[in-house]
Amino acid sequence: MLKDFLEGKPLRHPLHPMLVHFPIGLFLLSLLLDLASLAFPSVPDLVRDSFYAMLLGVITALIAAVPGFVDYTDIRSDHPAKPTATAHLTLNLIVVALYGINLGVRSSSLVDPKIQTAPLILSLVGVALLSVSGYLGGRLVYDDGISVGRHKRRTPTPESTLHLSATNVANDGDLAFVPIPEADRLGERETLRVEIDGQVITIAKIDKNFYAFQEFCTHRYGPLSEGGFQGFDVQCPWHNSCFDVRTGKVTQGPAKVDLKSFKVETRDGKICVCVQRGTGEST
């Protein structure tokens, strides 16, 4: 599948971070050649070489943008990093457009011994914006874990979080049975991300059975709804901790603390998660 390839799943490594180094390096090389033409005007073809480095930078940037956009569309709509990702995407588009304009401006002066002022300014602005965009890209990976480990997963990740409440649902004493509206649509080894009165829970379907457990890994809080499955183990996409979805027990470190697990029952034809009323805690 094309999307799987663009997410780097056949390579077991995301594509976008691999490809972005090429345009970054080429744009920086172009600027260095511009500056070299000012310092060493007697050296031939520096302006021309800068032009072609920039042209290759634009081409490779457009190539890198394709898997980058696929990664962007996979970010949950309610993820707190979505605005950062949007800013990163927007800045990258501006940078590519700016370098496209730059190519047009300098195309008529390739034989000049020194770079002209206008294209040099455009290059400086382009590198400055590229630096900001790169910083935002780093934040997405290192602070928010965006796309980390997703290349290992074979099924779609949740598009958003379902917000539910244990109020006014069937109960048994202090226990509430909260219906999960979209659970019956899950395919094998697919997940839902739900929030019940403040408790974020992953619903997973494995071997035609449903399991519920806390969303965040007990090691560094990686999103388990985006993890992969090995048998009945869910693997955190960040640091590969594994937990048995049936019991919440740690089966592979670095995590040392078990997950909270939640009982799943079918009531009146609806798949329900059992939580303590008013607390969202497991039963």
PDB file of N, CA, C and O in Angstrom, residues 32-50 110-115:
ATOM      1  N   LEU A  32      26.182  29.016   1.429  1.00  0.00           N
ATOM      2  CA  LEU A  32      27.640  29.073   1.593  1.00  0.00           C
ATOM      3  C   LEU A  32      28.333  29.420   0.277  1.00  0.00           C
ATOM      4  O   LEU A  32      29.317  30.179   0.255  1.00  0.00           O
ATOM      5  N   LEU A  33      27.827  28.895  -0.824  1.00  0.00           N
ATOM      6  CA  LEU A  33      28.400  29.225  -2.129  1.00  0.00           C
ATOM      7  C   LEU A  33      28.158  30.693  -2.480  1.00  0.00           C
ATOM      8  O   LEU A  33      29.023  31.350  -3.088  1.00  0.00           O
ATOM      9  N   ASP A  34      26.988  31.208  -2.090  1.00  0.00           N
ATOM     10  CA  ASP A  34      26.718  32.637  -2.295  1.00  0.00           C
ATOM     11  C   ASP A  34      27.742  33.488  -1.541  1.00  0.00           C
ATOM     12  O   ASP A  34      28.308  34.449  -2.088  1.00  0.00           O
ATOM     13  N   LEU A  35      27.955  33.144  -0.287  1.00  0.00           N
ATOM     14  CA  LEU A  35      28.902  33.906   0.529  1.00  0.00           C
ATOM     15  C   LEU A  35      30.326  33.754  -0.006  1.00  0.00           C
ATOM     16  O   LEU A  35      31.114  34.716   0.011  1.00  0.00           O
ATOM     17  N   ALA A  36      30.634  32.557  -0.496  1.00  0.00           N
ATOM     18  CA  ALA A  36      31.967  32.335  -1.066  1.00  0.00           C
ATOM     19  C   ALA A  36      32.181  33.183  -2.312  1.00  0.00           C
ATOM     20  O   ALA A  36      33.296  33.669  -2.571  1.00  0.00           O
ATOM     21  N   SER A  37      31.105  33.397  -3.084  1.00  0.00           N
ATOM     22  CA  SER A  37      31.245  34.227  -4.291  1.00  0.00           C
ATOM     23  C   SER A  37      31.558  35.674  -3.934  1.00  0.00           C
ATOM     24  O   SER A  37      32.215  36.384  -4.708  1.00  0.00           O
ATOM     25  N   LEU A  38      31.091  36.111  -2.769  1.00  0.00           N
ATOM     26  CA  LEU A  38      31.411  37.469  -2.322  1.00  0.00           C
ATOM     27  C   LEU A  38      32.848  37.552  -1.818  1.00  0.00           C
ATOM     28  O   LEU A  38      33.535  38.557  -2.021  1.00  0.00           O
ATOM     29  N   ALA A  39      33.287  36.492  -1.153  1.00  0.00           N
ATOM     30  CA  ALA A  39      34.638  36.500  -0.584  1.00  0.00           C
ATOM     31  C   ALA A  39      35.707  36.186  -1.627  1.00  0.00           C
ATOM     32  O   ALA A  39      36.833  36.690  -1.539  1.00  0.00           O
ATOM     33  N   PHE A  40      35.342  35.356  -2.600  1.00  0.00           N
ATOM     34  CA  PHE A  40      36.328  34.922  -3.605  1.00  0.00           C
ATOM     35  C   PHE A  40      35.736  35.083  -5.012  1.00  0.00           C
ATOM     36  O   PHE A  40      35.438  34.087  -5.691  1.00  0.00           O
ATOM     37  N   PRO A  41      35.548  36.298  -5.462  1.00  0.00           N
ATOM     38  CA  PRO A  41      34.911  36.520  -6.772  1.00  0.00           C
ATOM     39  C   PRO A  41      35.722  35.986  -7.947  1.00  0.00           C
ATOM     40  O   PRO A  41      35.173  35.804  -9.041  1.00  0.00           O
ATOM     41  N   SER A  42      36.992  35.717  -7.720  1.00  0.00           N
ATOM     42  CA  SER A  42      37.819  35.203  -8.817  1.00  0.00           C
ATOM     43  C   SER A  42      37.602  33.709  -9.060  1.00  0.00           C
ATOM     44  O   SER A  42      38.010  33.183 -10.100  1.00  0.00           O
ATOM     45  N   VAL A  43      36.980  33.034  -8.104  1.00  0.00           N
ATOM     46  CA  VAL A  43      36.703  31.599  -8.278  1.00  0.00           C
ATOM     47  C   VAL A  43      35.509  31.458  -9.219  1.00  0.00           C
ATOM     48  O   VAL A  43      34.440  32.020  -8.956  1.00  0.00           O
ATOM     49  N   PRO A  44      35.652  30.723 -10.307  1.00  0.00           N
ATOM     50  CA  PRO A  44      34.565  30.662 -11.301  1.00  0.00           C
ATOM     51  C   PRO A  44      33.385  29.795 -10.849  1.00  0.00           C
ATOM     52  O   PRO A  44      33.538  28.870 -10.051  1.00  0.00           O
ATOM     53  N   ASP A  45      32.226  30.146 -11.364  1.00  0.00           N
ATOM     54  CA  ASP A  45      31.008  29.319 -11.293  1.00  0.00           C
ATOM     55  C   ASP A  45      30.412  29.146  -9.896  1.00  0.00           C
ATOM     56  O   ASP A  45      29.558  28.277  -9.699  1.00  0.00           O
ATOM     57  N   LEU A  46      30.801  29.948  -8.933  1.00  0.00           N
ATOM     58  CA  LEU A  46      30.209  29.797  -7.598  1.00  0.00           C
ATOM     59  C   LEU A  46      28.722  30.150  -7.602  1.00  0.00           C
ATOM     60  O   LEU A  46      27.909  29.477  -6.958  1.00  0.00           O
ATOM     61  N   VAL A  47      28.360  31.209  -8.326  1.00  0.00           N
ATOM     62  CA  VAL A  47      26.953  31.612  -8.400  1.00  0.00           C
ATOM     63  C   VAL A  47      26.136  30.542  -9.125  1.00  0.00           C
ATOM     64  O   VAL A  47      25.020  30.207  -8.714  1.00  0.00           O
ATOM     65  N   ARG A  48      26.699  30.006 -10.186  1.00  0.00           N
ATOM     66  CA  ARG A  48      26.009  28.935 -10.926  1.00  0.00           C
ATOM     67  C   ARG A  48      25.843  27.690 -10.042  1.00  0.00           C
ATOM     68  O   ARG A  48      24.774  27.073 -10.010  1.00  0.00           O
ATOM     69  N   ASP A  49      26.902  27.323  -9.344  1.00  0.00           N
ATOM     70  CA  ASP A  49      26.829  26.145  -8.477  1.00  0.00           C
ATOM     71  C   ASP A  49      25.790  26.342  -7.372  1.00  0.00           C
ATOM     72  O   ASP A  49      25.069  25.405  -7.001  1.00  0.00           O
ATOM     73  N   SER A  50      25.711  27.564  -6.852  1.00  0.00           N
ATOM     74  CA  SER A  50      24.717  27.866  -5.832  1.00  0.00           C
ATOM     75  C   SER A  50      23.305  27.677  -6.379  1.00  0.00           C
ATOM     76  O   SER A  50      22.421  27.153  -5.693  1.00  0.00           O
ATOM     77  N   LEU A 110      23.563  33.897 -13.739  1.00  0.00           N
ATOM     78  CA  LEU A 110      24.377  32.750 -13.342  1.00  0.00           C
ATOM     79  C   LEU A 110      25.861  32.937 -13.660  1.00  0.00           C
ATOM     80  O   LEU A 110      26.709  32.276 -13.054  1.00  0.00           O
ATOM     81  N   VAL A 111      26.162  33.808 -14.599  1.00  0.00           N
ATOM     82  CA  VAL A 111      27.571  33.988 -14.976  1.00  0.00           C
ATOM     83  C   VAL A 111      28.236  35.106 -14.181  1.00  0.00           C
ATOM     84  O   VAL A 111      29.436  35.366 -14.356  1.00  0.00           O
ATOM     85  N   ASP A 112      27.484  35.760 -13.304  1.00  0.00           N
ATOM     86  CA  ASP A 112      28.075  36.830 -12.500  1.00  0.00           C
ATOM     87  C   ASP A 112      29.119  36.254 -11.542  1.00  0.00           C
ATOM     88  O   ASP A 112      28.948  35.146 -11.015  1.00  0.00           O
ATOM     89  N   PRO A 113      30.183  36.999 -11.274  1.00  0.00           N
ATOM     90  CA  PRO A 113      31.200  36.504 -10.332  1.00  0.00           C
ATOM     91  C   PRO A 113      30.740  36.575  -8.880  1.00  0.00           C
ATOM     92  O   PRO A 113      31.236  35.831  -8.037  1.00  0.00           O
ATOM     93  N   LYS A 114      29.795  37.500  -8.592  1.00  0.00           N
ATOM     94  CA  LYS A 114      29.280  37.649  -7.232  1.00  0.00           C
ATOM     95  C   LYS A 114      27.758  37.531  -7.238  1.00  0.00           C
ATOM     96  O   LYS A 114      27.103  37.935  -8.193  1.00  0.00           O
ATOM     97  N   ILE A 115      27.243  37.008  -6.146  1.00  0.00           N
ATOM     98  CA  ILE A 115      25.794  36.918  -6.016  1.00  0.00           C
ATOM     99  C   ILE A 115      25.215  38.311  -5.820  1.00  0.00           C
ATOM    100  O   ILE A 115      25.812  39.169  -5.145  1.00  0.00           O
TER     101      ILE A 115
END
